[in-house]
C-alpha cells in the first residue's frame, strides 16, 4: 500500500474498523466450510437428513452473515473514499483558482478537466478497493491457513508454499510482459491512434484525393495492431494463467494428499472436506488482488497527480484594501521580474513604469516579447518572481488582490461564453444586475440586433451546445459584461486579431466608448489601436524598451518604429 | 431492433471463432466444476478406505487433469476472445470509415460537436467491453445453465426441474430486476455526471472570468454540493448492489443445500453411491459462482447504449454521382464559373445570386465578415456542396460531379491544416505519394523548412507528434503548403490560412504562398487586408451578395468603405 494513503484523515480508524470486520468475515468463511463439511460427512456416514439440518442452517447463516459483512465493508470503504475525495476536491479546486488560467492553459484545459472529473472518480474507486483488498489479503488467507494447519499440517504446508511460488511467478511474468510491452510501446501507440488520426484528418485526406485508398491503409494497420496486441496479450495473460495454474494445481495436490491420508486411515472425511472447501477461499483474496489491477493503478496515479497540483506553489490572494481606481490613483511597477523556470518561455525582466489616473496604455511587441505575461501580472494571475508593486501608497508583492480584481474587466482573444442565457452571460460579473441594466449594456455593446435575431432574445441559451455565435458577437458579449459593472480597469489581450477586418472596424467604435474614463491595458499586434492610446509600452524579449505616444515613439526611430515598418512593409 | 446493425452481424461473420470462444468459456467453467466434483468424489471414495490406491487412480488423474486443464483453457479462451474482438473492431473501423468518408467535407457542420469523429472512434473501442464483459459471459452462462439441467436430468427429472427454477433466479430473474433498477439509476447518475462535467468545463474555460467576478468561492461550493448529490446517488446504487449480492448468495446457498438433500435422497434409494453427496455439494458451489457476475454484466449494458446509438445515428450519405468526370485533363487551363449561385444551410439565405468568373492563373481574394459565406463559396467551387440555385462549373462541367478528380485540379489549404501522426516526410509526401525523396526535399526547401527539418533528431523521419512542441503555427502551415506544392494542381484554394498568426509571421507566410504558387489560380479567403494588393481582383461578400469588386487600386479609388478598412488594417503604410 502506498504511504500517501496513511496521510488521509481518519485512515487509522477506518483500518481498525475494516480489520475487525475482516476477522469476523474470516470466521464466517471457516464456519461456513466447517458446517457444510460436517453435514456432508455425516450424511455420508449414513445419518438422516433431519439430523444434519442444524449444521446446514448454520451454513446458511454463516453465508448470510459473511455477505452482510462484505456489504458493510464496502459501505464504510465508500464512505471513507467519499469523505477523502471530497476533501481532496476542495483543496484541488481552491488550488486551481490560485494557480489561475496560465496554469490551466499550460496543463491543457482538456487535460485538467479529465484529471479532475475522471481522475477523481478513479481515485475514489482506488480508495474503495485498496483497503478492502489489502485487508482481505493480509487477514483471510492467514486465518484459513491456521485452521487448515490445525486440521492437517501437510495440506497447510502445500498451500502455504504455493503462495510465494505463485507470487514469484507473477512478478517474473509481469516483468516479462512489461518489457515486451515497452519494446512495442511506440509502434503500439502509433497503431492504436492511427484510426482516430485518420478520422480527424479525413477532410485533409479527401482534399489530397487519398481518402478512398486510405481504407486499405486502415485495414492493414488494424491487422498489424491486432497481431502486435495479441503478441503482448499472450505474455500478459500468462500471469493469470500462472495464477490459475498454481491455484488449481495446489487444490488438486491437496485433494490427492487428502485422499491418500483417508485411504491410509490417518485422516477423517470431515477435516478433509473442510480443507477442500476452504482451499479455494484461501486463494480468493490473492486472485482478487490482481483483478482490478488497472483500475487501482489508474486511481493511484490520478491521486498522485492531484496531490502534485495541490503541492504546487501558488499565489495566495492578498487581503489588502484597494480604493476604487480614479483619476488620482497611482500604480507603480518597480524592477519587476517574471521567470518561468519550467518552460523556455521568456518572462519579463526589470520592468519599471508607473501609471497615474485614467489612461489608455497600449502594450506592443513581437510575439513572445512578453505582452500576455504582463497582462497576466496586471490581472494578478502570476506573481512576479521579484520586484515591487506600489498601488497608491501600499507596497504589495502581487496584484492577486480581491479588491483589485473586482475592479478589472478582462477581455481575452476568445472570451468564454457560458452555456447559459444571453442575459446571465452578460451579467456574469454582477449576477444581481437587473433587466434594465442588462438592456443598457446590450445597447452599449451593439448587441441589440444580435439579441433581436436570437429566437428567444435575452433568454436564448448560448455557449457550447446552445445558439452558435460568431467571434465578433462573442467579443461584444465580453464588452457588454464590461459595460454592465462599469469597472474602472480593463485588461485586453489581443481581442481582435482573429476577427475579420470589417468586424474589427465595427467593434472599434464600441470599444473606444467603453475605454472612456477608464484605466486600460491593451496588448495587441494590431497597430491601428496605438493611435488611440495615451501611452505605449514596447516590449522586446521581456524588456520594456520604449514608452511614449505613437508620435514620440516614431520619432525615436527605435524598436517601435522598426516594428511598424516590419508590419507595414507589406508583401514584396 | 436497431442495435443489431452494429453489434450482431459481426458475430455471424465470425461464427467459427465466436463458437470456439463460447465453447472454451463453457469448458473452462466445467473443468473448474469437475475439479471440485472429482476431488469431492475422490476424498469420499478414499474415506471408504478402498483396498488399493488403484481404486482411486482415475479420480486422482482426473483431479490433476481438470486442475491444469482449467488454467490452460482459460488462457486459450481469453486469447481467442480477444483475437475475435480485435478482428470485429477492425471490421467496424473500416465500416465507420466507409460511411463517413463520402461526407468528409461537411460532417463537421452537420454534427455540432467539435470532435464527433474522435468520439465515434472511441465508441467503437467501448463496444469491445460489451462483447468481452457482457455478451460472451452471458452466453457462456446460458450454456452452463442448460448443461447443468441436462446433467441433473440424468439423476432425477424433478431435481432437474427444480434446478431450472432455482438457477433461473440467478440467470434470469436477478439480472432482469437488476437491469430494470440500474437502468434508471445509471441514467440518473449519467445525467448528474454530465451536468457536473459541464459545470466543471465552464469553470476551467472561464477561469479568468470567475476570478475577476470575485465570487469563485460560491462556485466551488455549488460544484461540491452537486458532486455530493451525485455521490448520494452512487451510494443508493451501491446499497442496491449489496442487497443484490446478498440475495444471490442466499439463493446459491439454498441450491447447494437442495443438491445435497437430493444427493442424499438418491443415495437412500440406492440410485447413486454415497460418494456423490460431497461431489454434488462441491460442484454446485463451484458452478453457481460462475453465475454471480451475470447480474452486473447484464445491467451494465445500459452503459454501452450511448455508443451504439451514436454509431446508429451516423447516416450513409446519398452518393453524388460522378457521371461526367472524363474529359477534364488536369494539366489543362481551368476556368471556374459561378452563375447566379444561391445556397443556404438554414432558412436564411447564405448566398444570393453570386456570380464569379476565374480564369487560369488569376488571383482572387474574397473578403467578408464571418458568416458571410466566404468558406461556402470555396466549398461550392470544390464541389463539396451542391448549389440550391444557379450553377458552379469547372471548364463547363458541374463542379459537384467532379468529386473523384477534384484533388488533381484543386488543392486546399485551411486555417489549421491537419498534420498526421507520422513522420515529417510522410506528411509532406501525402501531397503526392509517388514523389521521390528529392522532390519532397525540394518542396520543403521552397517553404524554407528544409534546413530546420534536417536539424531535428531524426531529420525527415522525425515523428510529427514529437515535433508538436517544436513547430510553431506558422511552421505547421508551411508544412501544409509544402504538401500543396507537391500536389501541384492548377488551382489552389486558401481558406484563411493565416488566422491566429502574428502579423510578421502572417506576412512571411503570405509572401511565401504568393511566390511559390505564382503560376496557379489562387482563390484566397482572408480576414485581413495585408497582401490583397497582390491580387488581380478583390471580392467583398456581404449578406450573401458581392458588394464590392475590383483591384486594390480601383477599390481604393472608388469605395470609401474600402478606404476606411484599409486605413484600419494598414494604418501607417
JSON list of N, CA and C in Angstrom, two decimals, chain B residues 238-269:
[
{"chain": "B", "resi": 238, "resn": "UNK", "atom": "N", "xyz": [-24.99, 1.54, -4.70]},
{"chain": "B", "resi": 238, "resn": "UNK", "atom": "CA", "xyz": [-24.18, 0.55, -4.02]},
{"chain": "B", "resi": 238, "resn": "UNK", "atom": "C", "xyz": [-24.99, -0.27, -3.03]},
{"chain": "B", "resi": 239, "resn": "UNK", "atom": "N", "xyz": [-25.92, 0.40, -2.35]},
{"chain": "B", "resi": 239, "resn": "UNK", "atom": "CA", "xyz": [-26.78, -0.34, -1.43]},
{"chain": "B", "resi": 239, "resn": "UNK", "atom": "C", "xyz": [-27.56, -1.42, -2.16]},
{"chain": "B", "resi": 240, "resn": "UNK", "atom": "N", "xyz": [-28.09, -1.01, -3.30]},
{"chain": "B", "resi": 240, "resn": "UNK", "atom": "CA", "xyz": [-28.83, -2.00, -4.09]},
{"chain": "B", "resi": 240, "resn": "UNK", "atom": "C", "xyz": [-27.91, -3.16, -4.45]},
{"chain": "B", "resi": 241, "resn": "UNK", "atom": "N", "xyz": [-26.69, -2.83, -4.89]},
{"chain": "B", "resi": 241, "resn": "UNK", "atom": "CA", "xyz": [-25.76, -3.89, -5.28]},
{"chain": "B", "resi": 241, "resn": "UNK", "atom": "C", "xyz": [-25.49, -4.83, -4.11]},
{"chain": "B", "resi": 242, "resn": "UNK", "atom": "N", "xyz": [-25.35, -4.26, -2.91]},
{"chain": "B", "resi": 242, "resn": "UNK", "atom": "CA", "xyz": [-25.11, -5.11, -1.75]},
{"chain": "B", "resi": 242, "resn": "UNK", "atom": "C", "xyz": [-26.25, -6.08, -1.51]},
{"chain": "B", "resi": 243, "resn": "UNK", "atom": "N", "xyz": [-27.48, -5.54, -1.61]},
{"chain": "B", "resi": 243, "resn": "UNK", "atom": "CA", "xyz": [-28.64, -6.42, -1.40]},
{"chain": "B", "resi": 243, "resn": "UNK", "atom": "C", "xyz": [-28.75, -7.45, -2.50]},
{"chain": "B", "resi": 244, "resn": "UNK", "atom": "N", "xyz": [-28.42, -7.04, -3.70]},
{"chain": "B", "resi": 244, "resn": "UNK", "atom": "CA", "xyz": [-28.46, -7.99, -4.81]},
{"chain": "B", "resi": 244, "resn": "UNK", "atom": "C", "xyz": [-27.48, -9.13, -4.56]},
{"chain": "B", "resi": 245, "resn": "UNK", "atom": "N", "xyz": [-26.27, -8.77, -4.16]},
{"chain": "B", "resi": 245, "resn": "UNK", "atom": "CA", "xyz": [-25.27, -9.80, -3.90]},
{"chain": "B", "resi": 245, "resn": "UNK", "atom": "C", "xyz": [-25.72, -10.73, -2.77]},
{"chain": "B", "resi": 246, "resn": "UNK", "atom": "N", "xyz": [-26.33, -10.14, -1.77]},
{"chain": "B", "resi": 246, "resn": "UNK", "atom": "CA", "xyz": [-26.78, -10.96, -0.65]},
{"chain": "B", "resi": 246, "resn": "UNK", "atom": "C", "xyz": [-27.85, -11.96, -1.11]},
{"chain": "B", "resi": 247, "resn": "UNK", "atom": "N", "xyz": [-28.83, -11.47, -1.87]},
{"chain": "B", "resi": 247, "resn": "UNK", "atom": "CA", "xyz": [-29.88, -12.42, -2.27]},
{"chain": "B", "resi": 247, "resn": "UNK", "atom": "C", "xyz": [-29.30, -13.48, -3.20]},
{"chain": "B", "resi": 248, "resn": "UNK", "atom": "N", "xyz": [-28.36, -13.09, -4.04]},
{"chain": "B", "resi": 248, "resn": "UNK", "atom": "CA", "xyz": [-27.70, -14.09, -4.88]},
{"chain": "B", "resi": 248, "resn": "UNK", "atom": "C", "xyz": [-27.04, -15.17, -4.03]},
{"chain": "B", "resi": 249, "resn": "UNK", "atom": "N", "xyz": [-26.36, -14.74, -2.98]},
{"chain": "B", "resi": 249, "resn": "UNK", "atom": "CA", "xyz": [-25.66, -15.69, -2.12]},
{"chain": "B", "resi": 249, "resn": "UNK", "atom": "C", "xyz": [-26.65, -16.62, -1.42]},
{"chain": "B", "resi": 250, "resn": "UNK", "atom": "N", "xyz": [-27.78, -16.05, -1.00]},
{"chain": "B", "resi": 250, "resn": "UNK", "atom": "CA", "xyz": [-28.77, -16.88, -0.31]},
{"chain": "B", "resi": 250, "resn": "UNK", "atom": "C", "xyz": [-29.31, -17.95, -1.27]},
{"chain": "B", "resi": 251, "resn": "UNK", "atom": "N", "xyz": [-29.59, -17.50, -2.51]},
{"chain": "B", "resi": 251, "resn": "UNK", "atom": "CA", "xyz": [-30.08, -18.47, -3.50]},
{"chain": "B", "resi": 251, "resn": "UNK", "atom": "C", "xyz": [-29.04, -19.55, -3.72]},
{"chain": "B", "resi": 252, "resn": "UNK", "atom": "N", "xyz": [-27.79, -19.09, -3.85]},
{"chain": "B", "resi": 252, "resn": "UNK", "atom": "CA", "xyz": [-26.70, -20.06, -4.06]},
{"chain": "B", "resi": 252, "resn": "UNK", "atom": "C", "xyz": [-26.64, -21.08, -2.92]},
{"chain": "B", "resi": 253, "resn": "UNK", "atom": "N", "xyz": [-26.69, -20.56, -1.69]},
{"chain": "B", "resi": 253, "resn": "UNK", "atom": "CA", "xyz": [-26.65, -21.46, -0.54]},
{"chain": "B", "resi": 253, "resn": "UNK", "atom": "C", "xyz": [-27.80, -22.44, -0.55]},
{"chain": "B", "resi": 254, "resn": "UNK", "atom": "N", "xyz": [-28.98, -21.91, -0.89]},
{"chain": "B", "resi": 254, "resn": "UNK", "atom": "CA", "xyz": [-30.16, -22.77, -0.91]},
{"chain": "B", "resi": 254, "resn": "UNK", "atom": "C", "xyz": [-30.01, -23.88, -1.94]},
{"chain": "B", "resi": 255, "resn": "UNK", "atom": "N", "xyz": [-29.47, -23.53, -3.11]},
{"chain": "B", "resi": 255, "resn": "UNK", "atom": "CA", "xyz": [-29.32, -24.55, -4.16]},
{"chain": "B", "resi": 255, "resn": "UNK", "atom": "C", "xyz": [-28.32, -25.62, -3.73]},
{"chain": "B", "resi": 256, "resn": "UNK", "atom": "N", "xyz": [-27.24, -25.17, -3.08]},
{"chain": "B", "resi": 256, "resn": "UNK", "atom": "CA", "xyz": [-26.25, -26.14, -2.61]},
{"chain": "B", "resi": 256, "resn": "UNK", "atom": "C", "xyz": [-26.91, -27.11, -1.63]},
{"chain": "B", "resi": 257, "resn": "UNK", "atom": "N", "xyz": [-27.68, -26.55, -0.70]},
{"chain": "B", "resi": 257, "resn": "UNK", "atom": "CA", "xyz": [-28.35, -27.41, 0.28]},
{"chain": "B", "resi": 257, "resn": "UNK", "atom": "C", "xyz": [-29.32, -28.37, -0.41]},
{"chain": "B", "resi": 258, "resn": "UNK", "atom": "N", "xyz": [-30.04, -27.82, -1.36]},
{"chain": "B", "resi": 258, "resn": "UNK", "atom": "CA", "xyz": [-31.02, -28.63, -2.07]},
{"chain": "B", "resi": 258, "resn": "UNK", "atom": "C", "xyz": [-30.32, -29.78, -2.81]},
{"chain": "B", "resi": 259, "resn": "UNK", "atom": "N", "xyz": [-29.17, -29.48, -3.41]},
{"chain": "B", "resi": 259, "resn": "UNK", "atom": "CA", "xyz": [-28.45, -30.52, -4.13]},
{"chain": "B", "resi": 259, "resn": "UNK", "atom": "C", "xyz": [-27.97, -31.61, -3.19]},
{"chain": "B", "resi": 260, "resn": "UNK", "atom": "N", "xyz": [-27.52, -31.18, -2.02]},
{"chain": "B", "resi": 260, "resn": "UNK", "atom": "CA", "xyz": [-27.06, -32.17, -1.04]},
{"chain": "B", "resi": 260, "resn": "UNK", "atom": "C", "xyz": [-28.24, -33.04, -0.60]},
{"chain": "B", "resi": 261, "resn": "UNK", "atom": "N", "xyz": [-29.36, -32.38, -0.39]},
{"chain": "B", "resi": 261, "resn": "UNK", "atom": "CA", "xyz": [-30.57, -33.10, 0.01]},
{"chain": "B", "resi": 261, "resn": "UNK", "atom": "C", "xyz": [-30.93, -34.13, -1.05]},
{"chain": "B", "resi": 262, "resn": "UNK", "atom": "N", "xyz": [-30.93, -33.67, -2.33]},
{"chain": "B", "resi": 262, "resn": "UNK", "atom": "CA", "xyz": [-31.28, -34.58, -3.42]},
{"chain": "B", "resi": 262, "resn": "UNK", "atom": "C", "xyz": [-30.30, -35.74, -3.50]},
{"chain": "B", "resi": 263, "resn": "UNK", "atom": "N", "xyz": [-29.01, -35.41, -3.37]},
{"chain": "B", "resi": 263, "resn": "UNK", "atom": "CA", "xyz": [-27.99, -36.47, -3.46]},
{"chain": "B", "resi": 263, "resn": "UNK", "atom": "C", "xyz": [-28.21, -37.50, -2.36]},
{"chain": "B", "resi": 264, "resn": "UNK", "atom": "N", "xyz": [-28.55, -36.98, -1.18]},
{"chain": "B", "resi": 264, "resn": "UNK", "atom": "CA", "xyz": [-28.79, -37.88, -0.05]},
{"chain": "B", "resi": 264, "resn": "UNK", "atom": "C", "xyz": [-29.99, -38.78, -0.33]},
{"chain": "B", "resi": 265, "resn": "UNK", "atom": "N", "xyz": [-31.04, -38.16, -0.90]},
{"chain": "B", "resi": 265, "resn": "UNK", "atom": "CA", "xyz": [-32.24, -38.91, -1.28]},
{"chain": "B", "resi": 265, "resn": "UNK", "atom": "C", "xyz": [-31.91, -40.02, -2.25]},
{"chain": "B", "resi": 266, "resn": "UNK", "atom": "N", "xyz": [-31.14, -39.63, -3.27]},
{"chain": "B", "resi": 266, "resn": "UNK", "atom": "CA", "xyz": [-30.77, -40.59, -4.31]},
{"chain": "B", "resi": 266, "resn": "UNK", "atom": "C", "xyz": [-29.94, -41.73, -3.73]},
{"chain": "B", "resi": 267, "resn": "UNK", "atom": "N", "xyz": [-29.12, -41.35, -2.75]},
{"chain": "B", "resi": 267, "resn": "UNK", "atom": "CA", "xyz": [-28.30, -42.37, -2.11]},
{"chain": "B", "resi": 267, "resn": "UNK", "atom": "C", "xyz": [-29.18, -43.36, -1.34]},
{"chain": "B", "resi": 268, "resn": "UNK", "atom": "N", "xyz": [-30.17, -42.77, -0.63]},
{"chain": "B", "resi": 268, "resn": "UNK", "atom": "CA", "xyz": [-31.08, -43.60, 0.14]},
{"chain": "B", "resi": 268, "resn": "UNK", "atom": "C", "xyz": [-31.79, -44.61, -0.74]},
{"chain": "B", "resi": 269, "resn": "UNK", "atom": "N", "xyz": [-32.22, -44.09, -1.93]},
{"chain": "B", "resi": 269, "resn": "UNK", "atom": "CA", "xyz": [-32.94, -45.01, -2.80]},
{"chain": "B", "resi": 269, "resn": "UNK", "atom": "C", "xyz": [-31.96, -45.85, -3.62]}
]
